[in-house]
Amino acid sequence: MTTLRAWLQDPSPTSRRQARLGQAWLAWLRIQRNRLAMAGLIIVVLLLLIAAFAPWIAPHDPFVQNLGNRLKPPGTPGYLLGTDDFGRDILTRIIYGSRITLYIIALVAVTAPVLGLLIGTVAGYFGGWIDAVLMRLTDIFLAFPRLILALALVAVLGPGIENAVLAIALTAWPPYARVARAETLTIRNSDYIAAIRLQGATAPRIILGHVVPMCLPSVVIRVTLDMAGVILIAAGLGFLGLGVQPPQPEWGLMISSGRKFLFEQWWVATMPGLAIFIVSLGFNLLGDGLRDVLDPKSAPK
Amino acid sequence: MTLLDVQNLRVTFDTETGPVEAVRGVSFSLGRERLGIVGESGSGKTMTGRAVLRLIRPPGRIEAEQMIFDGQDLMGASEKEMRALRGKRIGMVMQDPKYSLNPVMTVGDQLTEGLRRRDGLGRRDAEAKALAALDAVQIRDPQRVMEAYPHELSGGMGQRVMIAMMLIPEPDLLIADEPTSALDVTVQAEVLSILDTLVRDRGMGLIFISHDLRLVARFCDRVLVMYKGRVVEELKAQNLLDAQHPYTRGLLNCLPRIGGPRGPLPALDRSGAWAE
Amino acid sequence: MTLIEIDALSVTFRAQGREVRAVQDVSLTVNQGESFGLVGESGSGKSTILRAICGMAPVTAGTIRIDGKPLPTPRGPGFATRVQMVFQDPYASLHPRHTIDRTLSEPLAIHGLGDSDARVVKALTDVGLPANFRFRYPHQLSGGQRQRVAIARALMLEPTILLLDEPTSALDASVQAEVLNLLSRLRDERGLTFLMVSHDLAVIDHMCDRVLVMQNGRAVEQMSRETLAQARMTTPYARSLFEASADRMLGGTPG
């Protein structure tokens, strides 16, 4: 183990891979020092593990109905978090619901930031009319409240999880474009950009190889902080019946169907609500901690 | 009469890869005179200046056997006591006015802020004092400068404002950290002569931190040469050319001179034991 | 033989309705193999001239010719293999996220030059850095080491002209000496032509054969090294620069 550590902390790496892993190791050491960020990381990792091992850890089947068991309170033997109005175990449904949550997050995370990053860096690098056109486009999308726009898109495209994800992604990219453009404007006048231009590099090479890597930290941090919002919008769409359809155990959908019983059988809506809260909190804490780690200014000189 | 007495000062930063010692056992004392601290980057000179004012935040920590300013123990002082000292009895001028002046406040507001908040002066009195301070640093149109924002001033002007700001409360000790390094050569000379007059007239102590050995030798009475957190040599400024330590000699010799020989400049030989 | 000819060059920046005349009507020539210095304080326009040569400044009048031919706009790939630049701030001129290896091999990749492994190692050793620095990141190097990498990068495409924008201003004195020595050695070995900008007269005197003093965008005085060394400058501004030069502050030459 110590030889691996030594290899990672070698001041003169002998390959690109070693250099990259060494930097990642140092970043890991840095994030470890931030307790809250570690808490956030643990929550996110737990989410991943629960989603991955759902069939093995869930005590029951998420879809099988058992009307004799309806609305049992938490603590009932065999039903840790109680049952819903169809007699299904809430804990099981939350566990399986984590897969849906993760699916939505992952899809949005690979589409919206990528789109926003490309638009923002191109706008920032070229300036002029390209910048104006792209930024007006961004402004148009930004002007709509996210949930309303997502609603409109889902209404046009029809309900279903893929359409919900598409709707969320299409409304989520503008802030990334803004952030990426702001970073690009700062970076564009740097000496290292001037140097690579002087070497005859073309714009695509400069944008993809030199500008984007510098924008990544801000965008990554933004993504983690946005995750909470994405989960909530997906839950909102589910709540309105426009995203995932029953009997899928999506957390927002569970809250929606539990609304009717909120006062007497509070656990039906509250348990999935707590799950959303914890996961959102986890992403927020992680995002805050990542800011310290990824901020290039805090890198030692 | 000793103004500041520092014994065995250590500044350590606790980084994720282990402790890093920026200052390793620095001792010096200062009367109402000018002490220059010279060193290259990483020598610990800036950290020494900051440590005196206890301006170092975690993960940095300051340790010293003794750090006494005019009879008051700086190491044992509470944060409240340090706040009373900073600015009022010990002032600090930093390198670049672009970064040390508040960009969203006018010069006048910044100059009078301390007077009104700390000393409780009324607006008119504070402004009069501020104008007098600007006058003392030879700013020709003080009223215009009072109403200007820092980014509207040239580098030399900004630095003079900085000096004025630090001298308003009439401190006993001034710590100047590379005060002229960001300025053009001709402006440097002007700002230094202003600082010279003010320090002399008010009988202040001055710690002048710089990387420029020749500048410090000309401006100060005594010089401390630092390398990697330690003081390697202490001498009177006028004896600079007779420096004994290999680092000081190396530093003097490696500088290009107008009219000097065109062969390779003698590079610093870091192989001695002192380079640890 | 004249390599660089700048004739009545003017560079004007326009921002938010205001005009800044960074360079006004400056002419100079640099001969092949020569080291020419541009000296002045901030706002003198000296760095802007270098940027204008690279096509990175808005030229409003005058011409720049290299080898007798005017420069095409945009400069084109041929320019990169003839003219390269070393920038002032070693902390800002290397991409913080790229290893040294990537920084040095990228110019080769852009121009389709092969054998990059061997060339990168040779470039590092040429500037006095150990080959095992190859996969380090810039923040793991000191200022002097970064500047050496910047010099190595500038020489990867084997240019004949090297533009140097205050290459040692951000470095400690002892490191400056090493880097200046390196530059002189490389110039001798490769027969390079230098156009060097500095605010430090002593550095210019040490490195350059002829000097142009600039102030507020205009050329003030051109002199040979001998004129500078013997303080026989004719204009008052050049003399005030000389007087203020820190070198003079010590008075007399050290033993």
XYZ file of C-alpha atoms in Angstrom, chain C residues 4-192:
189
model
C 12.895 42.271 -39.221
C 11.792 45.618 -40.566
C 9.188 47.676 -38.781
C 8.222 50.804 -40.609
C 6.106 53.624 -39.127
C 4.060 51.163 -37.085
C 0.991 52.401 -35.226
C -1.229 50.297 -33.021
C -4.467 51.672 -31.646
C -6.845 49.843 -29.336
C -10.477 50.805 -29.419
C -12.637 49.924 -26.430
C -15.984 51.344 -25.410
C -15.662 54.335 -27.636
C -12.232 55.276 -26.356
C -8.985 55.023 -28.256
C -5.664 54.038 -26.780
C -2.678 54.731 -29.006
C -0.380 52.050 -27.753
C 2.237 52.505 -30.461
C 2.701 55.618 -32.573
C 4.856 55.741 -35.654
C 7.683 53.479 -34.518
C 10.335 52.231 -36.904
C 13.175 49.851 -36.274
C 15.217 47.181 -38.000
C 16.779 44.039 -36.595
C 19.611 42.304 -38.370
C 20.042 38.592 -38.616
C 21.766 37.146 -35.582
C 21.405 40.393 -33.683
C 19.929 40.914 -30.257
C 17.798 44.049 -30.209
C 16.359 45.525 -27.048
C 13.180 47.527 -26.468
C 13.206 49.341 -23.179
C 10.647 51.566 -21.507
C 8.262 51.824 -18.617
C 4.678 50.633 -18.460
C 2.560 52.101 -21.213
C 5.537 52.612 -23.468
C 4.180 50.213 -26.065
C 7.178 47.924 -26.097
C 5.228 44.708 -25.478
C 2.565 45.831 -27.936
C 5.149 45.860 -30.706
C 5.886 42.188 -30.051
C 2.195 41.385 -30.132
C 1.803 43.321 -33.345
C 4.508 41.185 -34.948
C 2.553 38.099 -33.861
C -0.649 39.436 -35.332
C -2.232 39.905 -31.925
C -2.623 43.663 -31.888
C -4.714 45.980 -34.080
C -2.233 47.595 -36.447
C -3.632 50.850 -37.779
C -0.672 52.057 -39.837
C 2.762 51.013 -41.017
C 4.228 47.706 -42.116
C 6.087 44.804 -40.602
C 8.361 42.813 -42.881
C 10.292 39.696 -42.142
C 12.990 38.702 -44.621
C 11.816 41.476 -46.885
C 8.274 40.110 -47.204
C 5.251 41.685 -45.489
C 3.462 39.426 -43.048
C 0.184 37.833 -44.154
C -2.938 38.244 -42.043
C -3.689 35.783 -40.510
C -0.096 34.843 -39.991
C -0.359 31.258 -41.218
C 1.550 28.119 -40.236
C 4.766 29.268 -41.821
C 5.021 32.096 -39.334
C 5.029 29.745 -36.369
C 8.104 27.966 -37.646
C 9.982 31.252 -38.083
C 8.932 33.423 -35.129
C 8.179 32.364 -31.570
C 7.717 34.197 -28.285
C 8.687 33.759 -24.663
C 6.213 35.459 -22.353
C 6.800 37.364 -19.186
C 4.913 35.527 -16.516
C 6.035 31.937 -16.107
C 2.972 31.302 -13.967
C 0.621 32.318 -16.745
C 2.292 31.148 -19.923
C 2.021 27.403 -19.365
C -1.384 25.738 -19.382
C -2.057 24.771 -15.760
C -3.797 21.522 -16.683
C -1.284 20.202 -19.197
C 1.813 18.262 -18.329
C 5.118 19.601 -19.564
C 5.161 16.759 -22.056
C 1.870 17.879 -23.545
C 2.969 21.520 -23.666
C 6.144 20.624 -25.505
C 4.721 18.033 -27.857
C 1.674 19.996 -28.929
C 3.491 22.297 -31.388
C 4.940 19.202 -33.015
C 1.493 17.646 -33.261
C 0.035 20.801 -34.797
C 2.653 20.837 -37.533
C 2.707 17.098 -38.051
C 6.305 16.667 -36.957
C 7.094 13.195 -35.761
C 9.514 11.707 -33.300
C 8.021 13.752 -30.504
C 9.334 11.596 -27.658
C 12.937 12.132 -28.584
C 12.425 15.784 -29.386
C 10.722 16.504 -26.061
C 13.505 14.881 -24.067
C 16.127 16.740 -26.073
C 14.288 20.031 -25.588
C 14.265 19.533 -21.833
C 17.947 18.738 -21.648
C 18.781 21.664 -23.937
C 17.297 24.065 -21.410
C 18.980 22.350 -18.490
C 15.984 20.485 -17.075
C 16.104 16.791 -16.164
C 14.162 14.518 -18.502
C 12.067 13.194 -15.625
C 10.294 16.547 -15.404
C 8.382 15.483 -18.456
C 5.139 14.497 -16.799
C 5.056 17.163 -14.132
C 2.485 19.884 -14.062
C 3.496 23.573 -14.099
C 2.502 24.127 -10.489
C 5.073 21.543 -9.492
C 7.841 23.631 -11.004
C 9.500 26.768 -9.715
C 9.297 30.051 -11.625
C 12.720 29.591 -13.156
C 11.966 26.041 -14.219
C 8.713 27.123 -15.815
C 10.457 29.799 -17.750
C 12.930 27.224 -19.014
C 9.985 25.140 -20.200
C 8.567 28.225 -21.903
C 11.886 28.712 -23.685
C 11.980 25.038 -24.654
C 8.472 25.336 -26.021
C 9.386 28.374 -28.073
C 12.271 26.469 -29.606
C 10.355 23.275 -30.454
C 9.530 24.496 -33.949
C 13.105 25.688 -34.477
C 12.323 29.322 -35.223
C 14.974 31.788 -36.373
C 13.511 34.722 -34.482
C 12.737 34.719 -30.781
C 10.585 37.479 -29.301
C 11.163 37.860 -25.580
C 8.649 39.794 -23.517
C 10.341 40.624 -20.214
C 11.466 37.006 -19.878
C 13.063 37.434 -16.467
C 11.050 40.221 -14.820
C 9.001 37.815 -12.746
C 12.004 35.802 -11.593
C 14.274 36.082 -8.593
C 17.662 37.649 -9.193
C 19.618 34.420 -8.893
C 17.244 32.607 -11.209
C 17.314 35.520 -13.630
C 21.050 35.096 -14.011
C 20.617 31.425 -14.903
C 17.878 32.106 -17.420
C 19.783 34.957 -19.071
C 22.819 32.732 -19.338
C 20.666 30.039 -20.912
C 19.227 32.471 -23.452
C 22.690 33.715 -24.408
C 23.964 30.183 -24.831
C 21.010 29.136 -26.969
C 21.396 32.201 -29.110
C 25.055 31.431 -29.743
C 24.410 27.754 -30.442
C 21.490 28.260 -32.791
C 22.276 31.625 -34.352
C 18.967 33.056 -33.216
